[in-house]
Amino acid sequence: MLQTCRQQQSVTRFLAGTISRHGIIRAVSTTPHILIVDDDSEIRDLLGRFLDKHGLRVTTVGEGRAMQRVLDTGRVDLVVLDLMLPGEDGLTLCRNLRARSRIPVIMLTAMGEETDRIIGLEMGADDYLSKPFNPRELLARIRAVLRRAELEPIVGTTDRDSVLEFAGWTLDTASRELQRADGVMMPLSGGEFELLAAFAMHPKRILSRDQLLDLARGREAQPFDRSIDVQVSRLRRKIEPDPQEPVLIKTVRNGGYIFTPTVRRRPRLDGSEE
């Protein structure tokens, strides 16, 4: 019996640490793996130590071929990619990566290179940071991009051109209009619309305040911003039967908020009419 238990434990350890080439068995890890690609060894070492200290698993390389080897041999959750690299530059590497993968990319650019930053975003980078930068800002951006990436698969490609129906309400994401069951239009501020759209696109899922900020405000969201609570309160006054006893947007203690209604999505027939 003791030998059998030991064999089972050994098999369990083996399976937990194995990645199948066929995707049948995958290693389970909750620690995000960050790949830093920068030809400056001092920056690589500094960022590697800093991000590791804050709970991230980090691999650092100095050029594109090494980057590709890391991507080919294991899971990477996010790439921090310098623009200026020996051999293939960061823009080319970003374009090639985006052609075959949805791994998030944060581009590091030289101060004042506005054109390169724009091109980087057009190539598929999720965010950018100008050098020199504070490592804490990079950490905040990494966490924000990872949160968005976690939620991204839930959002359909046509969500921003759809009509979302819930609890007697109709939200047109193209015209940004909210209509009551009796046909009356309910005016929404820009922030209220973005927040309601974020809720309606992620129903029945607990969303933290940071996740809601990322979904509703994107790069404009600041770390530790708690204005989301004010927006939720205003939104409740407009859509809840009783804002004092909310049933559509419920607070989750130590978790954030959850949008409780069932949401039905129907695509618009064209850009202006249903």
mmCIF file of N, CA, C and O in Angstrom, residues 152-231:
data_model
loop_
_atom_site.group_PDB
_atom_site.id
_atom_site.type_symbol
_atom_site.label_atom_id
_atom_site.label_comp_id
_atom_site.label_asym_id
_atom_site.label_seq_id
_atom_site.Cartn_x
_atom_site.Cartn_y
_atom_site.Cartn_z
ATOM 1 N N GLU A 152 -10.220 39.132 -22.199
ATOM 2 C CA GLU A 152 -10.408 39.303 -23.635
ATOM 3 C C GLU A 152 -11.160 38.171 -24.317
ATOM 4 O O GLU A 152 -12.021 38.419 -25.160
ATOM 5 N N PRO A 153 -10.885 36.869 -23.989
ATOM 6 C CA PRO A 153 -11.596 35.809 -24.705
ATOM 7 C C PRO A 153 -13.099 35.845 -24.545
ATOM 8 O O PRO A 153 -13.837 35.296 -25.352
ATOM 9 N N ILE A 154 -13.585 36.502 -23.480
ATOM 10 C CA ILE A 154 -15.025 36.552 -23.241
ATOM 11 C C ILE A 154 -15.698 37.522 -24.200
ATOM 12 O O ILE A 154 -16.867 37.378 -24.538
ATOM 13 N N VAL A 155 -14.955 38.511 -24.655
ATOM 14 C CA VAL A 155 -15.537 39.552 -25.495
ATOM 15 C C VAL A 155 -15.513 39.109 -26.943
ATOM 16 O O VAL A 155 -14.461 38.816 -27.495
ATOM 17 N N GLY A 156 -16.676 39.043 -27.577
ATOM 18 C CA GLY A 156 -16.749 38.651 -28.986
ATOM 19 C C GLY A 156 -16.264 39.762 -29.879
ATOM 20 O O GLY A 156 -16.236 40.932 -29.503
ATOM 21 N N THR A 157 -15.897 39.398 -31.096
ATOM 22 C CA THR A 157 -15.335 40.395 -32.003
ATOM 23 C C THR A 157 -16.370 41.414 -32.455
ATOM 24 O O THR A 157 -16.025 42.486 -32.914
ATOM 25 N N THR A 158 -17.655 41.085 -32.322
ATOM 26 C CA THR A 158 -18.687 42.013 -32.785
ATOM 27 C C THR A 158 -19.381 42.737 -31.639
ATOM 28 O O THR A 158 -20.374 43.407 -31.847
ATOM 29 N N ASP A 159 -18.832 42.603 -30.401
ATOM 30 C CA ASP A 159 -19.511 43.188 -29.254
ATOM 31 C C ASP A 159 -19.671 44.698 -29.372
ATOM 32 O O ASP A 159 -20.639 45.266 -28.889
ATOM 33 N N ARG A 160 -18.698 45.363 -30.002
ATOM 34 C CA ARG A 160 -18.775 46.812 -30.119
ATOM 35 C C ARG A 160 -19.627 47.237 -31.305
ATOM 36 O O ARG A 160 -19.660 48.398 -31.654
ATOM 37 N N ASP A 161 -20.283 46.309 -31.914
ATOM 38 C CA ASP A 161 -21.221 46.631 -32.983
ATOM 39 C C ASP A 161 -22.452 45.748 -32.812
ATOM 40 O O ASP A 161 -22.958 45.172 -33.766
ATOM 41 N N SER A 162 -22.917 45.621 -31.564
ATOM 42 C CA SER A 162 -24.025 44.732 -31.245
ATOM 43 C C SER A 162 -25.093 45.471 -30.460
ATOM 44 O O SER A 162 -24.876 46.574 -29.957
ATOM 45 N N VAL A 163 -26.242 44.824 -30.361
ATOM 46 C CA VAL A 163 -27.311 45.279 -29.492
ATOM 47 C C VAL A 163 -27.398 44.289 -28.340
ATOM 48 O O VAL A 163 -27.546 43.083 -28.553
ATOM 49 N N LEU A 164 -27.261 44.785 -27.114
ATOM 50 C CA LEU A 164 -27.279 43.945 -25.925
ATOM 51 C C LEU A 164 -28.586 44.167 -25.172
ATOM 52 O O LEU A 164 -28.934 45.307 -24.840
ATOM 53 N N GLU A 165 -29.322 43.104 -24.902
ATOM 54 C CA GLU A 165 -30.624 43.189 -24.231
ATOM 55 C C GLU A 165 -30.556 42.481 -22.884
ATOM 56 O O GLU A 165 -30.074 41.347 -22.797
ATOM 57 N N PHE A 166 -31.061 43.158 -21.848
ATOM 58 C CA PHE A 166 -31.031 42.583 -20.498
ATOM 59 C C PHE A 166 -32.091 43.255 -19.632
ATOM 60 O O PHE A 166 -32.260 44.475 -19.677
ATOM 61 N N ALA A 167 -32.842 42.462 -18.895
ATOM 62 C CA ALA A 167 -33.789 42.954 -17.890
ATOM 63 C C ALA A 167 -34.682 44.075 -18.421
ATOM 64 O O ALA A 167 -34.992 45.037 -17.700
ATOM 65 N N GLY A 168 -35.120 43.989 -19.671
ATOM 66 C CA GLY A 168 -35.991 44.998 -20.247
ATOM 67 C C GLY A 168 -35.262 46.186 -20.850
ATOM 68 O O GLY A 168 -35.899 47.060 -21.452
ATOM 69 N N TRP A 169 -33.952 46.228 -20.722
ATOM 70 C CA TRP A 169 -33.152 47.313 -21.285
ATOM 71 C C TRP A 169 -32.521 46.872 -22.599
ATOM 72 O O TRP A 169 -32.228 45.686 -22.797
ATOM 73 N N THR A 170 -32.244 47.836 -23.478
ATOM 74 C CA THR A 170 -31.559 47.573 -24.741
ATOM 75 C C THR A 170 -30.409 48.559 -24.874
ATOM 76 O O THR A 170 -30.620 49.776 -24.884
ATOM 77 N N LEU A 171 -29.188 48.030 -24.973
ATOM 78 C CA LEU A 171 -27.998 48.869 -25.107
ATOM 79 C C LEU A 171 -27.410 48.666 -26.498
ATOM 80 O O LEU A 171 -26.992 47.570 -26.858
ATOM 81 N N ASP A 172 -27.400 49.736 -27.269
ATOM 82 C CA ASP A 172 -26.826 49.706 -28.614
ATOM 83 C C ASP A 172 -25.383 50.196 -28.498
ATOM 84 O O ASP A 172 -25.130 51.373 -28.238
ATOM 85 N N THR A 173 -24.425 49.283 -28.684
ATOM 86 C CA THR A 173 -23.028 49.653 -28.467
ATOM 87 C C THR A 173 -22.451 50.503 -29.592
ATOM 88 O O THR A 173 -21.421 51.141 -29.402
ATOM 89 N N ALA A 174 -23.090 50.499 -30.755
ATOM 90 C CA ALA A 174 -22.605 51.332 -31.864
ATOM 91 C C ALA A 174 -23.065 52.776 -31.709
ATOM 92 O O ALA A 174 -22.279 53.712 -31.824
ATOM 93 N N SER A 175 -24.357 52.964 -31.430
ATOM 94 C CA SER A 175 -24.888 54.322 -31.272
ATOM 95 C C SER A 175 -24.740 54.831 -29.838
ATOM 96 O O SER A 175 -25.004 56.001 -29.569
ATOM 97 N N ARG A 176 -24.338 53.909 -28.907
ATOM 98 C CA ARG A 176 -24.132 54.257 -27.492
ATOM 99 C C ARG A 176 -25.430 54.742 -26.855
ATOM 100 O O ARG A 176 -25.430 55.664 -26.048
ATOM 101 N N GLU A 177 -26.546 54.102 -27.211
ATOM 102 C CA GLU A 177 -27.859 54.483 -26.687
ATOM 103 C C GLU A 177 -28.423 53.380 -25.795
ATOM 104 O O GLU A 177 -28.290 52.191 -26.101
ATOM 105 N N LEU A 178 -29.078 53.789 -24.711
ATOM 106 C CA LEU A 178 -29.731 52.872 -23.794
ATOM 107 C C LEU A 178 -31.227 53.157 -23.811
ATOM 108 O O LEU A 178 -31.659 54.288 -23.603
ATOM 109 N N GLN A 179 -32.020 52.113 -24.055
ATOM 110 C CA GLN A 179 -33.466 52.278 -24.190
ATOM 111 C C GLN A 179 -34.194 51.407 -23.172
ATOM 112 O O GLN A 179 -33.871 50.232 -22.985
ATOM 113 N N ARG A 180 -35.193 51.996 -22.518
ATOM 114 C CA ARG A 180 -36.034 51.247 -21.584
ATOM 115 C C ARG A 180 -37.016 50.375 -22.335
ATOM 116 O O ARG A 180 -37.215 50.518 -23.542
ATOM 117 N N ALA A 181 -37.673 49.475 -21.587
ATOM 118 C CA ALA A 181 -38.641 48.567 -22.204
ATOM 119 C C ALA A 181 -39.795 49.319 -22.847
ATOM 120 O O ALA A 181 -40.383 48.845 -23.824
ATOM 121 N N ASP A 182 -40.126 50.522 -22.316
ATOM 122 C CA ASP A 182 -41.234 51.298 -22.878
ATOM 123 C C ASP A 182 -40.798 52.197 -24.024
ATOM 124 O O ASP A 182 -41.570 53.024 -24.514
ATOM 125 N N GLY A 183 -39.544 52.066 -24.448
ATOM 126 C CA GLY A 183 -39.058 52.836 -25.589
ATOM 127 C C GLY A 183 -38.405 54.150 -25.246
ATOM 128 O O GLY A 183 -37.881 54.821 -26.134
ATOM 129 N N VAL A 184 -38.431 54.540 -23.981
ATOM 130 C CA VAL A 184 -37.830 55.805 -23.565
ATOM 131 C C VAL A 184 -36.308 55.661 -23.524
ATOM 132 O O VAL A 184 -35.775 54.674 -23.006
ATOM 133 N N MET A 185 -35.614 56.647 -24.086
ATOM 134 C CA MET A 185 -34.155 56.648 -24.084
ATOM 135 C C MET A 185 -33.630 57.168 -22.746
ATOM 136 O O MET A 185 -34.107 58.180 -22.229
ATOM 137 N N MET A 186 -32.670 56.475 -22.189
ATOM 138 C CA MET A 186 -32.049 56.898 -20.942
ATOM 139 C C MET A 186 -30.683 57.503 -21.252
ATOM 140 O O MET A 186 -29.794 56.809 -21.759
ATOM 141 N N PRO A 187 -30.473 58.779 -20.994
ATOM 142 C CA PRO A 187 -29.181 59.399 -21.309
ATOM 143 C C PRO A 187 -28.067 58.840 -20.422
ATOM 144 O O PRO A 187 -28.258 58.607 -19.221
ATOM 145 N N LEU A 188 -26.921 58.625 -21.030
ATOM 146 C CA LEU A 188 -25.746 58.125 -20.314
ATOM 147 C C LEU A 188 -24.555 59.026 -20.611
ATOM 148 O O LEU A 188 -24.367 59.460 -21.744
ATOM 149 N N SER A 189 -23.757 59.278 -19.600
ATOM 150 C CA SER A 189 -22.488 59.953 -19.836
ATOM 151 C C SER A 189 -21.540 58.958 -20.500
ATOM 152 O O SER A 189 -21.800 57.741 -20.551
ATOM 153 N N GLY A 190 -20.413 59.469 -21.012
ATOM 154 C CA GLY A 190 -19.452 58.578 -21.644
ATOM 155 C C GLY A 190 -18.946 57.511 -20.692
ATOM 156 O O GLY A 190 -18.843 56.334 -21.046
ATOM 157 N N GLY A 191 -18.652 57.909 -19.460
ATOM 158 C CA GLY A 191 -18.165 56.949 -18.472
ATOM 159 C C GLY A 191 -19.223 55.927 -18.089
ATOM 160 O O GLY A 191 -18.911 54.742 -17.898
ATOM 161 N N GLU A 192 -20.473 56.371 -17.970
ATOM 162 C CA GLU A 192 -21.552 55.445 -17.638
ATOM 163 C C GLU A 192 -21.775 54.426 -18.746
ATOM 164 O O GLU A 192 -22.001 53.247 -18.480
ATOM 165 N N PHE A 193 -21.706 54.889 -20.003
ATOM 166 C CA PHE A 193 -21.866 53.948 -21.111
ATOM 167 C C PHE A 193 -20.755 52.916 -21.113
ATOM 168 O O PHE A 193 -21.002 51.708 -21.258
ATOM 169 N N GLU A 194 -19.501 53.347 -20.975
ATOM 170 C CA GLU A 194 -18.377 52.410 -20.997
ATOM 171 C C GLU A 194 -18.496 51.391 -19.879
ATOM 172 O O GLU A 194 -18.215 50.195 -20.069
ATOM 173 N N LEU A 195 -18.918 51.839 -18.705
ATOM 174 C CA LEU A 195 -19.056 50.926 -17.570
ATOM 175 C C LEU A 195 -20.181 49.932 -17.802
ATOM 176 O O LEU A 195 -20.021 48.715 -17.565
ATOM 177 N N LEU A 196 -21.338 50.414 -18.279
ATOM 178 C CA LEU A 196 -22.461 49.514 -18.534
ATOM 179 C C LEU A 196 -22.113 48.518 -19.642
ATOM 180 O O LEU A 196 -22.461 47.332 -19.551
ATOM 181 N N ALA A 197 -21.410 48.977 -20.672
ATOM 182 C CA ALA A 197 -20.995 48.067 -21.740
ATOM 183 C C ALA A 197 -20.053 47.003 -21.201
ATOM 184 O O ALA A 197 -20.149 45.822 -21.564
ATOM 185 N N ALA A 198 -19.139 47.400 -20.313
ATOM 186 C CA ALA A 198 -18.222 46.427 -19.718
ATOM 187 C C ALA A 198 -18.990 45.374 -18.919
ATOM 188 O O ALA A 198 -18.709 44.174 -19.006
ATOM 189 N N PHE A 199 -19.978 45.818 -18.141
ATOM 190 C CA PHE A 199 -20.807 44.874 -17.377
ATOM 191 C C PHE A 199 -21.575 43.945 -18.317
ATOM 192 O O PHE A 199 -21.587 42.721 -18.130
ATOM 193 N N ALA A 200 -22.233 44.526 -19.324
ATOM 194 C CA ALA A 200 -23.101 43.735 -20.193
ATOM 195 C C ALA A 200 -22.308 42.748 -21.046
ATOM 196 O O ALA A 200 -22.845 41.711 -21.452
ATOM 197 N N MET A 201 -21.060 43.054 -21.327
ATOM 198 C CA MET A 201 -20.230 42.133 -22.097
ATOM 199 C C MET A 201 -19.627 41.031 -21.237
ATOM 200 O O MET A 201 -19.080 40.061 -21.762
ATOM 201 N N HIS A 202 -19.724 41.185 -19.918
ATOM 202 C CA HIS A 202 -19.181 40.178 -18.998
ATOM 203 C C HIS A 202 -20.212 39.845 -17.917
ATOM 204 O O HIS A 202 -19.955 40.007 -16.733
ATOM 205 N N PRO A 203 -21.399 39.383 -18.299
ATOM 206 C CA PRO A 203 -22.437 39.133 -17.295
ATOM 207 C C PRO A 203 -22.109 37.925 -16.427
ATOM 208 O O PRO A 203 -21.373 37.017 -16.831
ATOM 209 N N LYS A 204 -22.648 37.967 -15.208
ATOM 210 C CA LYS A 204 -22.553 36.842 -14.268
ATOM 211 C C LYS A 204 -21.105 36.473 -13.955
ATOM 212 O O LYS A 204 -20.790 35.311 -13.696
ATOM 213 N N ARG A 205 -20.248 37.476 -13.978
ATOM 214 C CA ARG A 205 -18.843 37.256 -13.641
ATOM 215 C C ARG A 205 -18.397 38.342 -12.676
ATOM 216 O O ARG A 205 -18.665 39.527 -12.901
ATOM 217 N N ILE A 206 -17.718 37.949 -11.609
ATOM 218 C CA ILE A 206 -17.220 38.931 -10.654
ATOM 219 C C ILE A 206 -16.074 39.710 -11.298
ATOM 220 O O ILE A 206 -15.104 39.130 -11.786
ATOM 221 N N LEU A 207 -16.228 41.029 -11.323
ATOM 222 C CA LEU A 207 -15.206 41.906 -11.889
ATOM 223 C C LEU A 207 -14.668 42.810 -10.793
ATOM 224 O O LEU A 207 -15.439 43.497 -10.110
ATOM 225 N N SER A 208 -13.355 42.814 -10.624
ATOM 226 C CA SER A 208 -12.754 43.704 -9.636
ATOM 227 C C SER A 208 -12.822 45.146 -10.128
ATOM 228 O O SER A 208 -13.061 45.408 -11.308
ATOM 229 N N ARG A 209 -12.573 46.076 -9.238
ATOM 230 C CA ARG A 209 -12.564 47.490 -9.633
ATOM 231 C C ARG A 209 -11.482 47.746 -10.670
ATOM 232 O O ARG A 209 -11.680 48.515 -11.620
ATOM 233 N N ASP A 210 -10.313 47.133 -10.493
ATOM 234 C CA ASP A 210 -9.241 47.332 -11.460
ATOM 235 C C ASP A 210 -9.624 46.779 -12.823
ATOM 236 O O ASP A 210 -9.322 47.392 -13.862
ATOM 237 N N GLN A 211 -10.276 45.619 -12.852
ATOM 238 C CA GLN A 211 -10.710 45.068 -14.134
ATOM 239 C C GLN A 211 -11.727 45.984 -14.807
ATOM 240 O O GLN A 211 -11.674 46.202 -16.018
ATOM 241 N N LEU A 212 -12.655 46.512 -14.032
ATOM 242 C CA LEU A 212 -13.645 47.419 -14.594
ATOM 243 C C LEU A 212 -12.995 48.695 -15.118
ATOM 244 O O LEU A 212 -13.381 49.215 -16.175
ATOM 245 N N LEU A 213 -12.006 49.201 -14.394
ATOM 246 C CA LEU A 213 -11.295 50.382 -14.867
ATOM 247 C C LEU A 213 -10.598 50.093 -16.189
ATOM 248 O O LEU A 213 -10.639 50.907 -17.116
ATOM 249 N N ASP A 214 -9.975 48.927 -16.289
ATOM 250 C CA ASP A 214 -9.289 48.576 -17.531
ATOM 251 C C ASP A 214 -10.269 48.436 -18.679
ATOM 252 O O ASP A 214 -10.014 48.893 -19.798
ATOM 253 N N LEU A 215 -11.405 47.805 -18.421
ATOM 254 C CA LEU A 215 -12.387 47.579 -19.471
ATOM 255 C C LEU A 215 -13.066 48.875 -19.892
ATOM 256 O O LEU A 215 -13.332 49.098 -21.071
ATOM 257 N N ALA A 216 -13.355 49.723 -18.917
ATOM 258 C CA ALA A 216 -14.129 50.928 -19.204
ATOM 259 C C ALA A 216 -13.260 52.103 -19.646
ATOM 260 O O ALA A 216 -13.700 52.933 -20.436
ATOM 261 N N ARG A 217 -12.030 52.158 -19.158
ATOM 262 C CA ARG A 217 -11.208 53.335 -19.435
ATOM 263 C C ARG A 217 -9.881 53.027 -20.097
ATOM 264 O O ARG A 217 -9.180 53.923 -20.536
ATOM 265 N N GLY A 218 -9.506 51.751 -20.165
ATOM 266 C CA GLY A 218 -8.289 51.360 -20.859
ATOM 267 C C GLY A 218 -7.056 52.040 -20.313
ATOM 268 O O GLY A 218 -6.838 52.076 -19.111
ATOM 269 N N ARG A 219 -6.232 52.609 -21.203
ATOM 270 C CA ARG A 219 -4.963 53.200 -20.780
ATOM 271 C C ARG A 219 -5.146 54.451 -19.941
ATOM 272 O O ARG A 219 -4.201 54.934 -19.338
ATOM 273 N N GLU A 220 -6.338 55.028 -19.932
ATOM 274 C CA GLU A 220 -6.543 56.238 -19.140
ATOM 275 C C GLU A 220 -6.670 55.934 -17.660
ATOM 276 O O GLU A 220 -6.578 56.821 -16.821
ATOM 277 N N ALA A 221 -6.921 54.662 -17.301
ATOM 278 C CA ALA A 221 -7.111 54.301 -15.900
ATOM 279 C C ALA A 221 -5.799 54.457 -15.143
ATOM 280 O O ALA A 221 -4.740 54.084 -15.617
ATOM 281 N N GLN A 222 -5.879 55.029 -13.956
ATOM 282 C CA GLN A 222 -4.709 55.188 -13.108
ATOM 283 C C GLN A 222 -4.720 54.126 -12.010
ATOM 284 O O GLN A 222 -5.773 53.727 -11.535
ATOM 285 N N PRO A 223 -3.532 53.660 -11.589
ATOM 286 C CA PRO A 223 -3.484 52.679 -10.514
ATOM 287 C C PRO A 223 -4.180 53.192 -9.264
ATOM 288 O O PRO A 223 -4.072 54.354 -8.901
ATOM 289 N N PHE A 224 -4.923 52.310 -8.609
ATOM 290 C CA PHE A 224 -5.615 52.601 -7.356
ATOM 291 C C PHE A 224 -6.745 53.616 -7.505
ATOM 292 O O PHE A 224 -7.196 54.208 -6.541
ATOM 293 N N ASP A 225 -7.195 53.836 -8.716
ATOM 294 C CA ASP A 225 -8.315 54.744 -8.968
ATOM 295 C C ASP A 225 -9.597 54.083 -8.461
ATOM 296 O O ASP A 225 -9.916 52.968 -8.847
ATOM 297 N N ARG A 226 -10.344 54.780 -7.595
ATOM 298 C CA ARG A 226 -11.573 54.220 -7.044
ATOM 299 C C ARG A 226 -12.809 54.979 -7.522
ATOM 300 O O ARG A 226 -13.889 54.880 -6.946
ATOM 301 N N SER A 227 -12.646 55.782 -8.594
ATOM 302 C CA SER A 227 -13.800 56.504 -9.137
ATOM 303 C C SER A 227 -14.838 55.549 -9.695
ATOM 304 O O SER A 227 -15.971 55.950 -9.954
ATOM 305 N N ILE A 228 -14.478 54.286 -9.880
ATOM 306 C CA ILE A 228 -15.414 53.312 -10.409
ATOM 307 C C ILE A 228 -16.623 53.170 -9.491
ATOM 308 O O ILE A 228 -17.749 52.949 -9.943
ATOM 309 N N ASP A 229 -16.432 53.312 -8.189
ATOM 310 C CA ASP A 229 -17.543 53.206 -7.246
ATOM 311 C C ASP A 229 -18.570 54.309 -7.468
ATOM 312 O O ASP A 229 -19.779 54.086 -7.363
ATOM 313 N N VAL A 230 -18.085 55.498 -7.774
ATOM 314 C CA VAL A 230 -18.985 56.619 -8.038
ATOM 315 C C VAL A 230 -19.793 56.343 -9.304
ATOM 316 O O VAL A 230 -21.016 56.573 -9.351
ATOM 317 N N GLN A 231 -19.127 55.847 -10.352
ATOM 318 C CA GLN A 231 -19.817 55.544 -11.607
ATOM 319 C C GLN A 231 -20.859 54.442 -11.411
ATOM 320 O O GLN A 231 -21.954 54.500 -11.982
#
